[in-house]
Coordinates of C-alpha atoms and ligand atoms in Angstrom, one line a residue:
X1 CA 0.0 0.0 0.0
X2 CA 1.5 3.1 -0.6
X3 CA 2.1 5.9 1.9
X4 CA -0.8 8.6 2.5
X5 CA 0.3 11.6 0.5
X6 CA -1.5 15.0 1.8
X7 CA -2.7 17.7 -0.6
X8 CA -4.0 21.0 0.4
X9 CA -5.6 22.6 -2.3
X10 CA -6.6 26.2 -2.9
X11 CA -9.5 27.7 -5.1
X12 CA -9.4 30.9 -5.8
X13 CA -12.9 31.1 -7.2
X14 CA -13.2 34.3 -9.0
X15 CA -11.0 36.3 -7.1
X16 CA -7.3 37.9 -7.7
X17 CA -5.9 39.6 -10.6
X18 CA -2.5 38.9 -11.9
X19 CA -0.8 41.2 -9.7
X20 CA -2.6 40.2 -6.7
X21 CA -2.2 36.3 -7.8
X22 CA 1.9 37.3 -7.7
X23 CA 1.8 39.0 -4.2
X24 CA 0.0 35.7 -2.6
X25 CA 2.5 33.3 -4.6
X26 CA 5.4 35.7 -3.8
X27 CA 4.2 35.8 0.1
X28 CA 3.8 31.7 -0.2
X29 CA 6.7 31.0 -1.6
X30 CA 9.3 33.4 0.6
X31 CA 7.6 31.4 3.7
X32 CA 7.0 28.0 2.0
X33 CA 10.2 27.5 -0.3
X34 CA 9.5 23.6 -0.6
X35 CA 6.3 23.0 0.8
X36 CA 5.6 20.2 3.0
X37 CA 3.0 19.0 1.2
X38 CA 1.4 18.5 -1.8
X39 CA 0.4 22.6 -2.9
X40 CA -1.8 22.9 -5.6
X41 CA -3.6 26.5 -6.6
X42 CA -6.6 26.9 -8.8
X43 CA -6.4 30.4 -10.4
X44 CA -8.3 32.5 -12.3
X45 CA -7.7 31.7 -15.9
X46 CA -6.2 35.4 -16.5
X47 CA -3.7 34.7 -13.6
X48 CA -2.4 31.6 -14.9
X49 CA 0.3 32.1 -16.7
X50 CA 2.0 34.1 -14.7
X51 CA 1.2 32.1 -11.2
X52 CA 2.5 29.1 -13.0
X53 CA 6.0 30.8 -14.1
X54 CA 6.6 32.1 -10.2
X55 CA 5.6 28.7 -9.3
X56 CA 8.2 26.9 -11.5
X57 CA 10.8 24.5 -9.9
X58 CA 8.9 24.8 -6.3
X59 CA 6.7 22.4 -6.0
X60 CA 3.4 24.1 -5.9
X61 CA 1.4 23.1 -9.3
X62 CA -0.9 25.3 -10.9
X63 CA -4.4 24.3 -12.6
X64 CA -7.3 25.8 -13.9
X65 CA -11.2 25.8 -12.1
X66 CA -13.0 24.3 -14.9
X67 CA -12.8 23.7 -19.0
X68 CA -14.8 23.4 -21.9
X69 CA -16.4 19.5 -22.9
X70 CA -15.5 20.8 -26.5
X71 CA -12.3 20.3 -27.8
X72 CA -12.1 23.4 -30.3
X73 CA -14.6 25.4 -32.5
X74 CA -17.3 27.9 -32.6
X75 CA -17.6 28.2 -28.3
X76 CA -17.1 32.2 -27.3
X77 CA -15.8 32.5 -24.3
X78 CA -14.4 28.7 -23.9
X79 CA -11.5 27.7 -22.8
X80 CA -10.2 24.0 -23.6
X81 CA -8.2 21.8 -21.5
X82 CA -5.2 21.9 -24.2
X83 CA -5.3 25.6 -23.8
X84 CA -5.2 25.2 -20.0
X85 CA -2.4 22.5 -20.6
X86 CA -0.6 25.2 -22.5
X87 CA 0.0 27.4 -19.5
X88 CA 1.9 24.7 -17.5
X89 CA -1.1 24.0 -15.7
X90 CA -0.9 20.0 -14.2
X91 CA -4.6 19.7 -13.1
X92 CA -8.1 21.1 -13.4
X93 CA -11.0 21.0 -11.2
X94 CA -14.0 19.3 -12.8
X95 CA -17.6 19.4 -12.0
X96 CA -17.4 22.1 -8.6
X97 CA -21.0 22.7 -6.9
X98 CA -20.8 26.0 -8.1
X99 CA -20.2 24.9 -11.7
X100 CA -23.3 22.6 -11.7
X101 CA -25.5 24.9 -9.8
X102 CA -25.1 28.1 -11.4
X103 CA -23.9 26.9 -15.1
X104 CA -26.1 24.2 -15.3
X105 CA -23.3 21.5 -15.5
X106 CA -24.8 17.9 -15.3
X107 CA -23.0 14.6 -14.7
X108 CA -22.7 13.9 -18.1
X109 CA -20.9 17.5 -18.7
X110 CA -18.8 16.8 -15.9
X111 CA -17.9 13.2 -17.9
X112 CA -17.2 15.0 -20.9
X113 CA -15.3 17.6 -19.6
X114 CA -13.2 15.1 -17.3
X115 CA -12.4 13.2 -20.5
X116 CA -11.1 16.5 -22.1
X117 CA -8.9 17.1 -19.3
X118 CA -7.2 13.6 -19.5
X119 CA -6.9 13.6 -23.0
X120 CA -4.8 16.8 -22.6
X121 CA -2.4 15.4 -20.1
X122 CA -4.0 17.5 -17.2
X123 CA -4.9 15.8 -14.2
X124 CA -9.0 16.5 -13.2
X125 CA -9.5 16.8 -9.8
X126 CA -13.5 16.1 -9.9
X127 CA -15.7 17.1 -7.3
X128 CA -18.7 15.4 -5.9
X129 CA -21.4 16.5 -3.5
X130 CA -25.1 16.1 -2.0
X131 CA -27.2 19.0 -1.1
X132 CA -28.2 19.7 2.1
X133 CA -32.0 18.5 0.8
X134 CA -30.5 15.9 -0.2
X135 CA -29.0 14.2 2.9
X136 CA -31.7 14.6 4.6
X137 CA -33.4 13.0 2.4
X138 CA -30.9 10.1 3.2
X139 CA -30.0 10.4 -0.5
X140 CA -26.4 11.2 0.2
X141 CA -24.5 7.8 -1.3
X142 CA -27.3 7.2 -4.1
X143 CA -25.9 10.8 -5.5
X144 CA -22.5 10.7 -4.9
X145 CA -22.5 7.4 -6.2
X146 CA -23.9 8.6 -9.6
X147 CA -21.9 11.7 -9.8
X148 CA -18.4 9.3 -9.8
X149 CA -19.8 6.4 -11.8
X150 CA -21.1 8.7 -14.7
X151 CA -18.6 11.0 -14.4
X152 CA -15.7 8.3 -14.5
X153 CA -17.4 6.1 -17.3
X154 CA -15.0 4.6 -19.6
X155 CA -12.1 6.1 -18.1
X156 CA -9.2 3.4 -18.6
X157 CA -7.3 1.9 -15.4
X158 CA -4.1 3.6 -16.5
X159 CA -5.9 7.0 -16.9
X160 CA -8.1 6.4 -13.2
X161 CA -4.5 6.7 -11.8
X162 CA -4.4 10.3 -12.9
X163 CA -7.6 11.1 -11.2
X164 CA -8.3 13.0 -7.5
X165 CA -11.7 13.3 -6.1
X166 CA -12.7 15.8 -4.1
X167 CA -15.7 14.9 -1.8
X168 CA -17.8 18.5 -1.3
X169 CA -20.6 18.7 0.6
X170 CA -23.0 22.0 -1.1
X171 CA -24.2 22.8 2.4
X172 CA -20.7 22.9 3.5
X173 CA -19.3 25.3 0.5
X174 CA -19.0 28.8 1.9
X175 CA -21.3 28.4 5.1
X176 CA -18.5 28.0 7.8
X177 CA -20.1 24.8 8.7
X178 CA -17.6 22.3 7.8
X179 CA -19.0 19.0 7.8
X180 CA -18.2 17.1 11.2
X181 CA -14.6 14.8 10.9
X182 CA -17.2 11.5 11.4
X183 CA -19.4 12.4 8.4
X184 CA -16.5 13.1 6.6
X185 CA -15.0 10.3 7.2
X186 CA -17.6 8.1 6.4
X187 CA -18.8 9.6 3.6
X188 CA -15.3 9.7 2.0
X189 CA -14.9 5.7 2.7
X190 CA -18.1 5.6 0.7
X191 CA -16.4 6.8 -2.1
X192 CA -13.7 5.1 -2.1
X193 CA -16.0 1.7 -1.6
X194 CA -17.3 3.0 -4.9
X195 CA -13.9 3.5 -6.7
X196 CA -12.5 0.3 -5.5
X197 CA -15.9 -1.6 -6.7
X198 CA -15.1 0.0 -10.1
X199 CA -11.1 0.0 -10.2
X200 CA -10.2 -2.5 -7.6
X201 CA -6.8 -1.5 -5.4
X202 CA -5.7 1.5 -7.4
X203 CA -8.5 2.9 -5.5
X204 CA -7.0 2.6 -2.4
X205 CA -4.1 5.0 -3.5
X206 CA -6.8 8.1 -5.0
X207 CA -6.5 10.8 -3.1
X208 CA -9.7 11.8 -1.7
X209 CA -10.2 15.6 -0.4
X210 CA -12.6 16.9 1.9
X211 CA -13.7 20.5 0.7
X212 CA -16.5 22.9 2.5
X213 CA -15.3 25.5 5.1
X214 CA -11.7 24.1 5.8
X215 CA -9.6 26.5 8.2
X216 CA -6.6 26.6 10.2
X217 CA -8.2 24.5 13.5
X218 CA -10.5 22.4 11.4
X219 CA -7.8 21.1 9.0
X220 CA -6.3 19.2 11.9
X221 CA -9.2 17.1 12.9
X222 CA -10.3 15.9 9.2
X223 CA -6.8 15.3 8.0
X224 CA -6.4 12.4 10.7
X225 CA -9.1 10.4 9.4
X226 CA -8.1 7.4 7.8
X227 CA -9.8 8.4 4.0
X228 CA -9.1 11.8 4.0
X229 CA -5.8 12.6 1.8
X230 CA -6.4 16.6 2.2
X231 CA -8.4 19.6 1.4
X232 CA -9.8 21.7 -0.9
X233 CA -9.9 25.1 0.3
X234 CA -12.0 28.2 -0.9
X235 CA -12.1 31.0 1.3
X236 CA -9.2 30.5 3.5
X237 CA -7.4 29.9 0.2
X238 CA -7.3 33.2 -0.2
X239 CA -5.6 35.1 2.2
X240 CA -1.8 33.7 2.4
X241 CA -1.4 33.4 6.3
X242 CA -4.4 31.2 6.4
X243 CA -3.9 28.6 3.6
X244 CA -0.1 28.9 5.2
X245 CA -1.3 27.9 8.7
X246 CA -3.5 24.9 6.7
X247 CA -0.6 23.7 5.5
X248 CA 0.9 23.7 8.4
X249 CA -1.2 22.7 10.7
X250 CA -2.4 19.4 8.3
X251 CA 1.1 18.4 7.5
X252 CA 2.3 18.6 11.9
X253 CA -0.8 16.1 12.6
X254 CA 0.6 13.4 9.3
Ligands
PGA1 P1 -15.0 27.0 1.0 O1 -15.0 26.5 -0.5 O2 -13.7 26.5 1.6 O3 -15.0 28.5 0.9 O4 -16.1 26.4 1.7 C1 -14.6 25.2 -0.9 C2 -14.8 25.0 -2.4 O5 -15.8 25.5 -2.9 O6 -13.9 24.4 -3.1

């Protein structure tokens, strides 16, 4: 079995500009020269380039929020995965709650838009996630299991390799209430119950992230759990001390 690997993962979300993308990643990497960890950033698409070339040679990787299920054409305002790939980006986030809720992405989107990514050489980092309605509705593991099967549907062994889920509850997303490290837990050995029926052992080795309301004191508690591989981080991603002190404070309890 191989060794638990953390990543701490930031989303930007629509915020920074270039120059402010620079100060963070200037302010990161003075404090964090090699990070501890596994660092990714999701920027802005207009901030990618340039995070990516202050990044270079320090171990924090670069990716996109989202791309287009097309590959080229008549799309205004698109941006493909090989254009992402073009900016040294190594990953992309695929199928976020906010993409499916306000831009009307579906599972089968999120499939296409997964297989885009892997077919550009970028690694997707797809998310997952049940409504509040619908866990109480005890519908929690009937959705999640959808969103990964459809979403990883004819996705070859080899290319499953390449893959990191991120396990998002919606009610968690922005709300401050973080879902508790039990639920978490649980629900992330869930999904990987789901990989492994689909993939076998490879599964054990996916990294599996919790994401919804991770800060400095609640990083410690969910990092422990035996599923949870790290975190993806919105808000506190975006002010340096914080996503510092997540880092920090998830890679002291590993
Ligand atoms: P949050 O966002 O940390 O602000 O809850 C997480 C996310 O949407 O990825």
């Amino acid at each position: 079995m191989m060794r638990k690997r953390t990543f701490i993962v930031g989303n930007w979300k629509m915020h920074k500009t270039g120059a402010e993308a620079e100060t963070f990643m200037d302010a990161l990497l003075d404090e964090m020269p090699a990070p501890p960890c596994t660092v990714y950033i999701a920027s802005p698409l207009t901030a990618l380039a340039r995070v990516a070339e202050i990044a270079e040679g320090s171990g924090v990787s670069i990716g996109a929020q989202n791309v287009s299920a097309f590959d080229e054409g008549a799309y205004t305002g698109e941006v493909s995965a090989r254009m992402v790939k073009e900016t040294s980006s190594l990953f992309a986030l695929i199928g976020h709650s906010e993409r499916r809720r306000l831009f009307a992405e579906d599972d089968h989107t999120v499939r296409k838009k997964l297989i885009r990514a892997l077919v550009a050489d970028l690694r997707p980092l797809l998310c997952v996630g049940e409504t509040e309605e619908e866990r109480t509705e005890h519908r929690t593991e009937e959705v999640l299991e959808r969103q990964l099967m459809t979403a990883l549907d004819g996705v070859s062994d080899a290319d499953f390799r390449k893959v990191i889920i991120a396990y998002e509850p919606v009610w968690a997303i922005g709300s401050g209430r973080s879902a508790s490290p039990e639920t978490a837990q649980q629900t992330h050995a869930f999904c990987r119950s789901v990989l492994k029926k689909r993939f076998g052992n490879p599964a054990i080795d996916t990294p599996l992230l919790y994401g919804g309301s991770v800060n400095p004191e609640t990083v410690r508690d969910l990092i422990v759990q035996p599923d949870i591989d790290g975190a993806l981080v919105g808000g506190a991603s975006l002010d340096v001390d914080a996503f510092i002190a997540i880092i920090h404070n998830a890679t002291s309890q590993t």
